[in-house]
Every structure is written in structure tokens, then in C-alpha cells.
Amino acid sequence: VDASVGKVLETVRELKMEGRTLVIFTSDNGGTARAVNTPLRGNKASTWEGGMREPTIAWWPGKIPAGGATDEITSNMDILPTLVNLAGGKIPADRIIDGRDIWPLLSGEGSAKSPHDVFYYFRGDKLEGVRSGPWKLRLEGKGTALYNLATDISETTDTASANPQVVA
């Protein structure tokens, strides 16, 4: 993959298209059960962070600052609205599009925040978690568990009883 990506980027540069070419590398979910997802809990096909988080790299010289990073929550479903915006198009109004334009995050706007106030974690059609800011509420059987991902990215300490206002 490295060699092939290198050839693609080399060709983009040779053709002097890097100023008008956005390249995005991402995945659809976390590593398999054989992968090392440490410090994240869980893996592919789970709604634990090890199954949901994946790195994304966006490259567009002159448009996306080199070396930038964000901890804001985004999703692959945000790619469509972002590309439509960048192309000057309009999102269809006759259907629900769950994704949001994340260009402010990609372009490194200093105050940019996630366009998602709440993010829902589904496994198939079953809701297994809800995230708002650093808080992730997991729906586990007949109970719930609450994790603060800012201080516990490994989802090891259930803080639901200490934070009933957040659970509510």
C-alpha cells in the first residue's frame, strides 16, 4: 500500500495537481480481534472505542495545514457533505443526510468543533451507545455505563453512579 500510495501522490505532484487534489486515507472501523488496539477497548464490529475509532489522514497542500490534528468526533458519513461543499454543490433536501460538513476541522480553523452534538453508536439496528463531548453512555443489557473518554480512553471505569446528571 505504501508504494502504491507513493506512486499516486508522486503522479499528482508531477502533474502539478496537488493544489486541487484532496486525498483522504481512512477506514470504516477499528482493528480486528487479532489487531492490537491498545489502549482502546474492543475491536472491529464492536461499539467500544477499539471498534469505532480509526485514524484519518487528509492531504491537500495549501488547503490543509501540515501536521494538524483534532480530537473532535467525525465520521465517514461526513465525507459526502464535505466533498459536496468543496465542489460548490448542495446536499439533497429530499432525504436525511446524517453526515455534516467537516471542512472547518480539516482546514485547521482554530475554533472548529465537531458538527455532531450527539453521536450514536449502532451495531446493526441496535443502539449500543451515545456520545456527547467526552462522555460516552453505553447501553448494556438492562443497565448503562458511562465513560469519560477525555480521561479514560480505554473505557475501563464506569462513572455512571458518580455522574447521574450526565446519564440523564
Short mmCIF file of C-alpha atoms in Angstrom, two decimals:
data_model
loop_
_atom_site.label_atom_id
_atom_site.label_comp_id
_atom_site.label_asym_id
_atom_site.label_seq_id
_atom_site.Cartn_x
_atom_site.Cartn_y
_atom_site.Cartn_z
CA VAL A 1 0.00 0.00 0.00
CA ASP A 2 2.80 2.43 0.90
CA ALA A 3 4.45 2.03 -2.51
CA SER A 4 1.16 2.40 -4.38
CA VAL A 5 0.11 5.47 -2.43
CA GLY A 6 3.55 6.94 -3.00
CA LYS A 7 3.14 6.44 -6.75
CA VAL A 8 -0.28 8.09 -6.75
CA LEU A 9 0.97 11.11 -4.78
CA GLU A 10 4.10 11.32 -6.94
CA THR A 11 1.91 11.41 -10.06
CA VAL A 12 -0.34 14.07 -8.55
CA ARG A 13 2.76 16.18 -7.86
CA GLU A 14 4.26 15.55 -11.33
CA LEU A 15 1.01 16.69 -12.92
CA LYS A 16 1.02 19.73 -10.62
CA MET A 17 -2.45 18.82 -9.35
CA GLU A 18 -1.73 18.84 -5.61
CA GLY A 19 -3.29 22.31 -5.21
CA ARG A 20 -6.62 20.95 -6.41
CA THR A 21 -6.48 17.37 -5.14
CA LEU A 22 -7.78 16.29 -1.75
CA VAL A 23 -6.56 12.88 -0.61
CA ILE A 24 -8.24 11.16 2.35
CA PHE A 25 -7.00 7.96 3.97
CA THR A 26 -9.36 6.36 6.45
CA SER A 27 -11.06 3.13 7.42
CA ASP A 28 -14.57 2.02 8.25
CA ASN A 29 -13.86 0.72 11.76
CA GLY A 30 -11.17 -0.39 14.20
CA GLY A 31 -8.83 -3.34 14.04
CA THR A 32 -9.82 -6.99 14.02
CA ALA A 33 -9.69 -9.23 17.09
CA ARG A 34 -6.13 -10.15 16.03
CA ALA A 35 -5.05 -6.49 15.99
CA VAL A 36 -3.50 -4.66 18.90
CA ASN A 37 -5.91 -1.81 19.61
CA THR A 38 -4.26 -0.79 22.88
CA PRO A 39 -5.15 1.41 24.69
CA LEU A 40 -8.61 1.16 23.16
CA ARG A 41 -11.08 -1.46 24.34
CA GLY A 42 -12.82 -3.71 21.83
CA ASN A 43 -12.28 -4.29 18.15
CA LYS A 44 -13.94 -4.40 14.75
CA ALA A 45 -17.71 -4.99 14.86
CA SER A 46 -17.99 -3.60 18.39
CA THR A 47 -19.12 -0.18 19.56
CA TRP A 48 -16.26 0.11 22.02
CA GLU A 49 -13.69 2.71 21.01
CA GLY A 50 -11.40 -0.02 19.61
CA GLY A 51 -14.10 -0.83 17.09
CA MET A 52 -15.14 2.71 16.26
CA ARG A 53 -12.01 4.86 16.25
CA GLU A 54 -9.65 4.85 13.35
CA PRO A 55 -7.04 7.26 12.12
CA THR A 56 -7.85 9.52 9.22
CA ILE A 57 -5.29 11.44 7.24
CA ALA A 58 -6.27 14.26 4.90
CA TRP A 59 -3.74 15.81 2.49
CA TRP A 60 -4.25 18.89 0.39
CA PRO A 61 -1.21 21.16 0.20
CA GLY A 62 -2.09 24.81 0.62
CA LYS A 63 -5.56 23.98 1.94
CA ILE A 64 -4.95 21.62 4.90
CA PRO A 65 -2.14 22.66 7.25
CA ALA A 66 0.62 20.06 7.59
CA GLY A 67 0.92 18.42 11.00
CA GLY A 68 -2.55 19.42 12.19
CA ALA A 69 -4.70 17.17 14.32
CA THR A 70 -8.09 17.18 16.01
CA ASP A 71 -9.76 15.14 18.71
CA GLU A 72 -13.21 16.23 17.57
CA ILE A 73 -15.59 13.40 16.66
CA THR A 74 -16.24 12.90 12.97
CA SER A 75 -17.45 10.01 10.87
CA ASN A 76 -17.08 8.58 7.39
CA MET A 77 -20.65 9.78 6.85
CA ASP A 78 -19.20 13.33 6.98
CA ILE A 79 -17.12 12.83 3.83
CA LEU A 80 -20.07 13.20 1.42
CA PRO A 81 -21.32 16.56 2.77
CA THR A 82 -17.76 17.86 2.98
CA LEU A 83 -16.97 16.96 -0.63
CA VAL A 84 -20.29 18.38 -1.83
CA ASN A 85 -19.48 21.65 -0.05
CA LEU A 86 -15.97 21.79 -1.52
CA ALA A 87 -17.37 21.17 -5.01
CA GLY A 88 -19.88 24.01 -4.56
CA GLY A 89 -22.86 21.67 -4.59
CA LYS A 90 -25.94 21.37 -2.44
CA ILE A 91 -26.88 18.44 -0.22
CA PRO A 92 -30.16 16.84 -1.38
CA ALA A 93 -33.10 18.24 0.60
CA ASP A 94 -35.44 15.34 -0.20
CA ARG A 95 -33.72 12.88 2.19
CA ILE A 96 -31.96 12.79 5.51
CA ILE A 97 -28.19 13.00 5.28
CA ASP A 98 -26.66 12.12 8.65
CA GLY A 99 -23.20 13.42 7.80
CA ARG A 100 -22.08 17.00 8.27
CA ASP A 101 -19.50 19.22 6.59
CA ILE A 102 -16.20 18.85 8.48
CA TRP A 103 -14.16 21.21 6.29
CA PRO A 104 -13.59 23.63 9.21
CA LEU A 105 -11.87 20.79 11.09
CA LEU A 106 -9.86 19.61 8.08
CA SER A 107 -8.75 23.12 7.16
CA GLY A 108 -7.49 23.74 10.69
CA GLU A 109 -9.86 26.52 11.75
CA GLY A 110 -8.69 27.18 15.30
CA SER A 111 -12.12 27.25 16.89
CA ALA A 112 -13.66 24.46 14.80
CA LYS A 113 -15.76 21.96 16.71
CA SER A 114 -17.42 18.74 15.70
CA PRO A 115 -20.69 19.33 13.88
CA HIS A 116 -22.15 16.46 15.95
CA ASP A 117 -23.52 17.48 19.36
CA VAL A 118 -24.51 13.86 19.88
CA PHE A 119 -23.13 10.77 18.19
CA TYR A 120 -24.97 7.44 18.23
CA TYR A 121 -23.21 4.08 18.25
CA PHE A 122 -25.22 1.40 16.50
CA ARG A 123 -24.44 -2.26 15.98
CA GLY A 124 -26.75 -3.16 13.14
CA ASP A 125 -30.06 -1.63 14.12
CA LYS A 126 -29.37 -1.81 17.87
CA LEU A 127 -28.36 1.37 19.68
CA GLU A 128 -25.45 0.48 21.98
CA GLY A 129 -24.08 3.88 22.93
CA VAL A 130 -24.45 7.64 22.82
CA ARG A 131 -21.62 10.16 22.94
CA SER A 132 -21.77 13.84 23.80
CA GLY A 133 -18.50 15.70 24.24
CA PRO A 134 -16.15 13.49 26.23
CA TRP A 135 -18.99 11.39 27.65
CA LYS A 136 -19.97 8.02 26.22
CA LEU A 137 -23.04 6.30 27.61
CA ARG A 138 -23.14 2.57 26.87
CA LEU A 139 -26.44 0.73 26.91
CA GLU A 140 -25.51 -2.66 28.34
CA GLY A 141 -28.32 -5.16 28.76
CA LYS A 142 -30.78 -3.55 31.15
CA GLY A 143 -28.23 -1.12 32.56
CA THR A 144 -25.96 1.64 31.46
CA ALA A 145 -22.31 2.53 31.89
CA LEU A 146 -20.77 5.96 31.49
CA TYR A 147 -17.21 6.64 30.41
CA ASN A 148 -15.30 9.91 30.20
CA LEU A 149 -13.18 9.44 27.08
CA ALA A 150 -11.08 12.51 27.88
CA THR A 151 -9.70 10.79 30.98
CA ASP A 152 -10.43 7.11 30.23
CA ILE A 153 -9.93 6.35 26.54
CA SER A 154 -9.72 2.63 27.45
CA GLU A 155 -13.30 2.63 28.77
CA THR A 156 -12.34 0.87 31.99
CA THR A 157 -14.05 2.97 34.67
CA ASP A 158 -17.85 3.23 34.76
CA THR A 159 -18.65 6.68 36.19
CA ALA A 160 -22.45 6.48 35.84
CA SER A 161 -23.17 6.45 39.57
CA ALA A 162 -20.94 9.49 40.14
CA ASN A 163 -22.50 11.43 37.24
CA PRO A 164 -26.27 10.89 37.26
CA GLN A 165 -26.83 14.30 35.61
CA VAL A 166 -24.76 13.22 32.61
CA VAL A 167 -26.55 9.87 32.38
CA ALA A 168 -29.92 11.67 32.47
#
